[in-house]
Amino acid sequence: MIVERKKLSLWERLFLPAFVAGFKVTWRHFKNNLFKGRHAAAQVGAGYHPEFKWPVREGYRGAPYLVKDQEGRTKCVSCQLCEFVCPPKGIWI
């Protein structure tokens, strides 16, 4: 089956609308971070990891954590979540 594509106009071939839309989003984030200060960055999604702790509701089960034994030492239960959530894929089990 052969599907004929419609010919793109000059405006569509320039990718200008997509570029302008992306630039608007980038500019909005830049302005919010520049003029609203440090707390605006956390609302945008960047956050400041060591200083800013996200509020976690009681009963939330979405974040993986290491189980501890009676003495307080970490106890691996071979769930392989650490391998899954490692950004550079440096953990192999």
Tab-separated table of N, CA and C in Angstrom:
chain	number	residue	atom	x	y	z
A	1	MET	N	0.846	-1.162	0.000
A	1	MET	CA	0.000	0.000	0.000
A	1	MET	C	0.903	1.241	0.000
A	2	ILE	N	0.664	2.120	-0.899
A	2	ILE	CA	1.441	3.351	-1.019
A	2	ILE	C	0.564	4.509	-0.573
A	3	VAL	N	1.087	5.284	0.359
A	3	VAL	CA	0.355	6.436	0.870
A	3	VAL	C	1.028	7.690	0.341
A	4	GLU	N	0.272	8.514	-0.303
A	4	GLU	CA	0.803	9.764	-0.846
A	4	GLU	C	0.819	10.828	0.251
A	5	ARG	N	1.943	11.479	0.399
A	5	ARG	CA	2.054	12.562	1.372
A	5	ARG	C	1.715	13.880	0.702
A	6	LYS	N	1.064	14.734	1.461
A	6	LYS	CA	0.798	16.059	0.908
A	6	LYS	C	2.089	16.866	0.930
A	7	LYS	N	2.220	17.729	-0.018
A	7	LYS	CA	3.428	18.545	-0.118
A	7	LYS	C	3.407	19.624	0.967
A	8	LEU	N	4.531	19.763	1.677
A	8	LEU	CA	4.626	20.754	2.742
A	8	LEU	C	4.810	22.146	2.156
A	9	SER	N	4.187	23.100	2.800
A	9	SER	CA	4.356	24.486	2.369
A	9	SER	C	5.723	24.992	2.826
A	10	LEU	N	6.103	26.138	2.324
A	10	LEU	CA	7.385	26.724	2.717
A	10	LEU	C	7.424	26.986	4.217
A	11	TRP	N	6.326	27.456	4.780
A	11	TRP	CA	6.233	27.741	6.213
A	11	TRP	C	6.454	26.471	7.033
A	12	GLU	N	5.883	25.355	6.593
A	12	GLU	CA	6.028	24.089	7.319
A	12	GLU	C	7.438	23.524	7.163
A	13	ARG	N	8.063	23.742	6.022
A	13	ARG	CA	9.410	23.226	5.806
A	13	ARG	C	10.470	23.987	6.590
A	14	LEU	N	10.188	25.205	6.981
A	14	LEU	CA	11.163	26.003	7.724
A	14	LEU	C	11.254	25.611	9.196
A	15	PHE	N	10.304	24.892	9.705
A	15	PHE	CA	10.236	24.500	11.114
A	15	PHE	C	10.171	25.709	12.032
A	16	LEU	N	9.812	26.837	11.498
A	16	LEU	CA	9.763	28.058	12.290
A	16	LEU	C	8.687	28.025	13.371
A	17	PRO	N	7.484	27.518	13.093
A	17	PRO	CA	6.480	27.483	14.169
A	17	PRO	C	6.923	26.638	15.363
A	18	ALA	N	7.542	25.496	15.106
A	18	ALA	CA	8.009	24.643	16.202
A	18	ALA	C	9.143	25.322	16.970
A	19	PHE	N	10.018	25.996	16.260
A	19	PHE	CA	11.114	26.703	16.909
A	19	PHE	C	10.589	27.818	17.803
A	20	VAL	N	9.633	28.580	17.302
A	20	VAL	CA	9.072	29.690	18.079
A	20	VAL	C	8.343	29.165	19.310
A	21	ALA	N	7.592	28.079	19.164
A	21	ALA	CA	6.877	27.506	20.311
A	21	ALA	C	7.855	27.027	21.381
A	22	GLY	N	8.928	26.364	20.986
A	22	GLY	CA	9.931	25.910	21.949
A	22	GLY	C	10.652	27.064	22.615
A	23	PHE	N	10.935	28.105	21.853
A	23	PHE	CA	11.601	29.271	22.417
A	23	PHE	C	10.705	29.979	23.426
A	24	LYS	N	9.394	30.006	23.181
A	24	LYS	CA	8.474	30.634	24.129
A	24	LYS	C	8.482	29.902	25.469
A	25	VAL	N	8.502	28.580	25.427
A	25	VAL	CA	8.542	27.802	26.672
A	25	VAL	C	9.855	28.067	27.410
A	26	THR	N	10.958	28.046	26.680
A	26	THR	CA	12.257	28.296	27.299
A	26	THR	C	12.321	29.694	27.901
A	27	TRP	N	11.818	30.681	27.186
A	27	TRP	CA	11.831	32.061	27.670
A	27	TRP	C	10.974	32.209	28.917
A	28	ARG	N	9.806	31.549	28.957
A	28	ARG	CA	8.927	31.625	30.127
A	28	ARG	C	9.621	31.030	31.356
A	29	HIS	N	10.281	29.897	31.196
A	29	HIS	CA	10.998	29.289	32.324
A	29	HIS	C	12.156	30.179	32.766
A	30	PHE	N	12.863	30.761	31.808
A	30	PHE	CA	13.979	31.642	32.142
A	30	PHE	C	13.503	32.845	32.951
A	31	LYS	N	12.420	33.477	32.507
A	31	LYS	CA	11.894	34.642	33.231
A	31	LYS	C	11.438	34.258	34.633
A	32	ASN	N	10.740	33.131	34.757
A	32	ASN	CA	10.265	32.712	36.078
A	32	ASN	C	11.430	32.468	37.029
A	33	ASN	N	12.475	31.821	36.556
A	33	ASN	CA	13.621	31.535	37.411
A	33	ASN	C	14.421	32.788	37.733
A	34	LEU	N	14.493	33.709	36.799
A	34	LEU	CA	15.292	34.909	37.003
A	34	LEU	C	14.619	35.896	37.943
A	35	PHE	N	13.329	36.133	37.758
A	35	PHE	CA	12.656	37.187	38.510
A	35	PHE	C	11.927	36.702	39.757
A	36	LYS	N	11.538	35.447	39.805
A	36	LYS	CA	10.807	34.964	40.974
A	36	LYS	C	11.716	34.292	41.985
A	37	GLY	N	12.958	34.115	41.646
A	37	GLY	CA	13.931	33.636	42.614
A	37	GLY	C	14.009	32.135	42.736
A	38	ARG	N	14.582	31.728	43.832
A	38	ARG	CA	14.930	30.336	44.070
A	38	ARG	C	13.723	29.412	44.167
A	39	HIS	N	12.630	29.861	44.753
A	39	HIS	CA	11.472	28.990	44.950
A	39	HIS	C	10.732	28.720	43.651
A	40	ALA	N	10.835	29.601	42.682
A	40	ALA	CA	10.176	29.377	41.396
A	40	ALA	C	10.820	28.212	40.662
A	41	ALA	N	12.126	28.026	40.829
A	41	ALA	CA	12.802	26.923	40.153
A	41	ALA	C	12.278	25.587	40.649
A	42	ALA	N	11.968	25.500	41.924
A	42	ALA	CA	11.428	24.258	42.463
A	42	ALA	C	10.042	23.985	41.905
A	43	GLN	N	9.262	25.031	41.660
A	43	GLN	CA	7.930	24.843	41.108
A	43	GLN	C	7.988	24.462	39.638
A	44	VAL	N	8.978	24.955	38.924
A	44	VAL	CA	9.111	24.629	37.508
A	44	VAL	C	9.487	23.170	37.350
A	45	GLY	N	10.234	22.620	38.276
A	45	GLY	CA	10.602	21.220	38.198
A	45	GLY	C	12.084	20.984	38.378
A	46	ALA	N	12.885	22.049	38.365
A	46	ALA	CA	14.317	21.872	38.518
A	46	ALA	C	14.649	21.520	39.959
A	47	GLY	N	14.206	22.344	40.879
A	47	GLY	CA	14.427	22.085	42.295
A	47	GLY	C	15.883	22.198	42.686
A	48	TYR	N	16.116	22.180	43.958
A	48	TYR	CA	17.461	22.196	44.494
A	48	TYR	C	17.556	20.985	45.409
A	49	HIS	N	18.131	19.924	44.895
A	49	HIS	CA	18.047	18.626	45.547
A	49	HIS	C	18.551	18.594	46.989
A	50	PRO	N	19.757	19.042	47.290
A	50	PRO	CA	20.187	18.892	48.684
A	50	PRO	C	19.408	19.767	49.659
A	51	GLU	N	19.039	20.980	49.243
A	51	GLU	CA	18.390	21.899	50.171
A	51	GLU	C	16.877	21.745	50.195
A	52	PHE	N	16.294	21.394	49.078
A	52	PHE	CA	14.837	21.379	48.964
A	52	PHE	C	14.322	19.948	49.016
A	53	LYS	N	13.483	19.645	49.974
A	53	LYS	CA	12.885	18.317	50.083
A	53	LYS	C	11.448	18.392	49.588
A	54	TRP	N	11.093	17.527	48.683
A	54	TRP	CA	9.732	17.499	48.166
A	54	TRP	C	8.790	17.015	49.250
A	55	PRO	N	7.616	17.632	49.382
A	55	PRO	CA	6.648	17.146	50.369
A	55	PRO	C	6.078	15.800	49.925
A	56	VAL	N	6.150	14.821	50.811
A	56	VAL	CA	5.655	13.478	50.508
A	56	VAL	C	4.507	13.178	51.454
A	57	ARG	N	3.365	12.835	50.893
A	57	ARG	CA	2.207	12.525	51.720
A	57	ARG	C	2.377	11.171	52.399
A	58	GLU	N	1.715	11.018	53.506
A	58	GLU	CA	1.757	9.759	54.231
A	58	GLU	C	1.065	8.684	53.401
A	59	GLY	N	1.675	7.533	53.311
A	59	GLY	CA	1.107	6.436	52.542
A	59	GLY	C	1.556	6.407	51.090
A	60	TYR	N	2.390	7.365	50.668
A	60	TYR	CA	2.887	7.391	49.291
A	60	TYR	C	3.819	6.211	49.085
A	61	ARG	N	3.592	5.435	48.021
A	61	ARG	CA	4.371	4.222	47.808
A	61	ARG	C	5.159	4.245	46.506
A	62	GLY	N	5.347	5.402	45.910
A	62	GLY	CA	5.982	5.461	44.605
A	62	GLY	C	7.491	5.586	44.620
A	63	ALA	N	8.092	5.946	45.732
A	63	ALA	CA	9.535	6.151	45.779
A	63	ALA	C	10.228	4.920	46.357
A	64	PRO	N	11.202	4.353	45.650
A	64	PRO	CA	11.916	3.199	46.191
A	64	PRO	C	12.847	3.622	47.330
A	65	TYR	N	13.042	2.751	48.267
A	65	TYR	CA	13.956	3.036	49.372
A	65	TYR	C	14.585	1.730	49.831
A	66	LEU	N	15.714	1.836	50.520
A	66	LEU	CA	16.397	0.652	51.020
A	66	LEU	C	15.816	0.246	52.366
A	67	VAL	N	15.596	-1.027	52.519
A	67	VAL	CA	15.068	-1.574	53.766
A	67	VAL	C	16.205	-1.657	54.776
A	68	LYS	N	15.899	-1.417	56.053
A	68	LYS	CA	16.912	-1.498	57.108
A	68	LYS	C	16.563	-2.644	58.062
A	69	ASP	N	17.607	-3.260	58.614
A	69	ASP	CA	17.375	-4.337	59.575
A	69	ASP	C	17.231	-3.764	60.987
A	70	GLN	N	17.211	-4.632	62.018
A	70	GLN	CA	16.975	-4.196	63.392
A	70	GLN	C	18.084	-3.289	63.915
A	71	GLU	N	19.320	-3.469	63.435
A	71	GLU	CA	20.440	-2.643	63.886
A	71	GLU	C	20.561	-1.340	63.102
A	72	GLY	N	19.730	-1.119	62.112
A	72	GLY	CA	19.779	0.109	61.333
A	72	GLY	C	20.650	0.034	60.096
A	73	ARG	N	21.210	-1.136	59.807
A	73	ARG	CA	22.034	-1.297	58.609
A	73	ARG	C	21.131	-1.523	57.401
A	74	THR	N	21.596	-1.082	56.238
A	74	THR	CA	20.790	-1.292	55.034
A	74	THR	C	20.790	-2.767	54.668
A	75	LYS	N	19.653	-3.222	54.218
A	75	LYS	CA	19.474	-4.633	53.904
A	75	LYS	C	18.956	-4.744	52.472
A	76	CYS	N	19.736	-5.348	51.611
A	76	CYS	CA	19.334	-5.507	50.215
A	76	CYS	C	18.354	-6.673	50.112
A	77	VAL	N	17.230	-6.407	49.442
A	77	VAL	CA	16.225	-7.459	49.261
A	77	VAL	C	16.161	-7.908	47.803
A	78	SER	N	17.163	-7.534	47.007
A	78	SER	CA	17.277	-7.921	45.597
A	78	SER	C	16.063	-7.530	44.771
A	79	CYS	N	15.565	-6.328	45.010
A	79	CYS	CA	14.410	-5.865	44.232
A	79	CYS	C	14.836	-5.270	42.895
A	80	GLN	N	16.119	-4.961	42.730
A	80	GLN	CA	16.727	-4.403	41.527
A	80	GLN	C	16.221	-3.004	41.186
A	81	LEU	N	15.612	-2.313	42.151
A	81	LEU	CA	15.172	-0.948	41.902
A	81	LEU	C	16.356	-0.002	41.759
A	82	CYS	N	17.451	-0.270	42.469
A	82	CYS	CA	18.614	0.609	42.360
A	82	CYS	C	19.175	0.575	40.939
A	83	GLU	N	19.164	-0.582	40.314
A	83	GLU	CA	19.616	-0.687	38.927
A	83	GLU	C	18.671	0.062	37.993
A	84	PHE	N	17.395	0.000	38.276
A	84	PHE	CA	16.394	0.639	37.420
A	84	PHE	C	16.440	2.159	37.507
A	85	VAL	N	16.653	2.717	38.701
A	85	VAL	CA	16.594	4.170	38.872
A	85	VAL	C	17.947	4.859	38.722
A	86	CYS	N	19.026	4.129	38.520
A	86	CYS	CA	20.353	4.735	38.378
A	86	CYS	C	20.440	5.463	37.037
A	87	PRO	N	20.577	6.811	37.049
A	87	PRO	CA	20.575	7.558	35.784
A	87	PRO	C	21.685	7.164	34.808
A	88	PRO	N	22.946	7.013	35.247
A	88	PRO	CA	23.967	6.673	34.255
A	88	PRO	C	24.062	5.178	33.973
A	89	LYS	N	23.148	4.390	34.536
A	89	LYS	CA	23.147	2.930	34.353
A	89	LYS	C	24.478	2.325	34.791
A	90	GLY	N	24.970	2.796	35.947
A	90	GLY	CA	26.239	2.319	36.469
A	90	GLY	C	26.104	1.129	37.401
A	91	ILE	N	24.877	0.760	37.767
A	91	ILE	CA	24.660	-0.369	38.666
A	91	ILE	C	24.123	-1.537	37.854
A	92	TRP	N	24.791	-2.662	37.949
A	92	TRP	CA	24.349	-3.884	37.260
A	92	TRP	C	24.205	-4.982	38.296
A	93	ILE	N	23.074	-5.646	38.305
A	93	ILE	CA	22.860	-6.733	39.262
A	93	ILE	C	22.672	-8.030	38.493
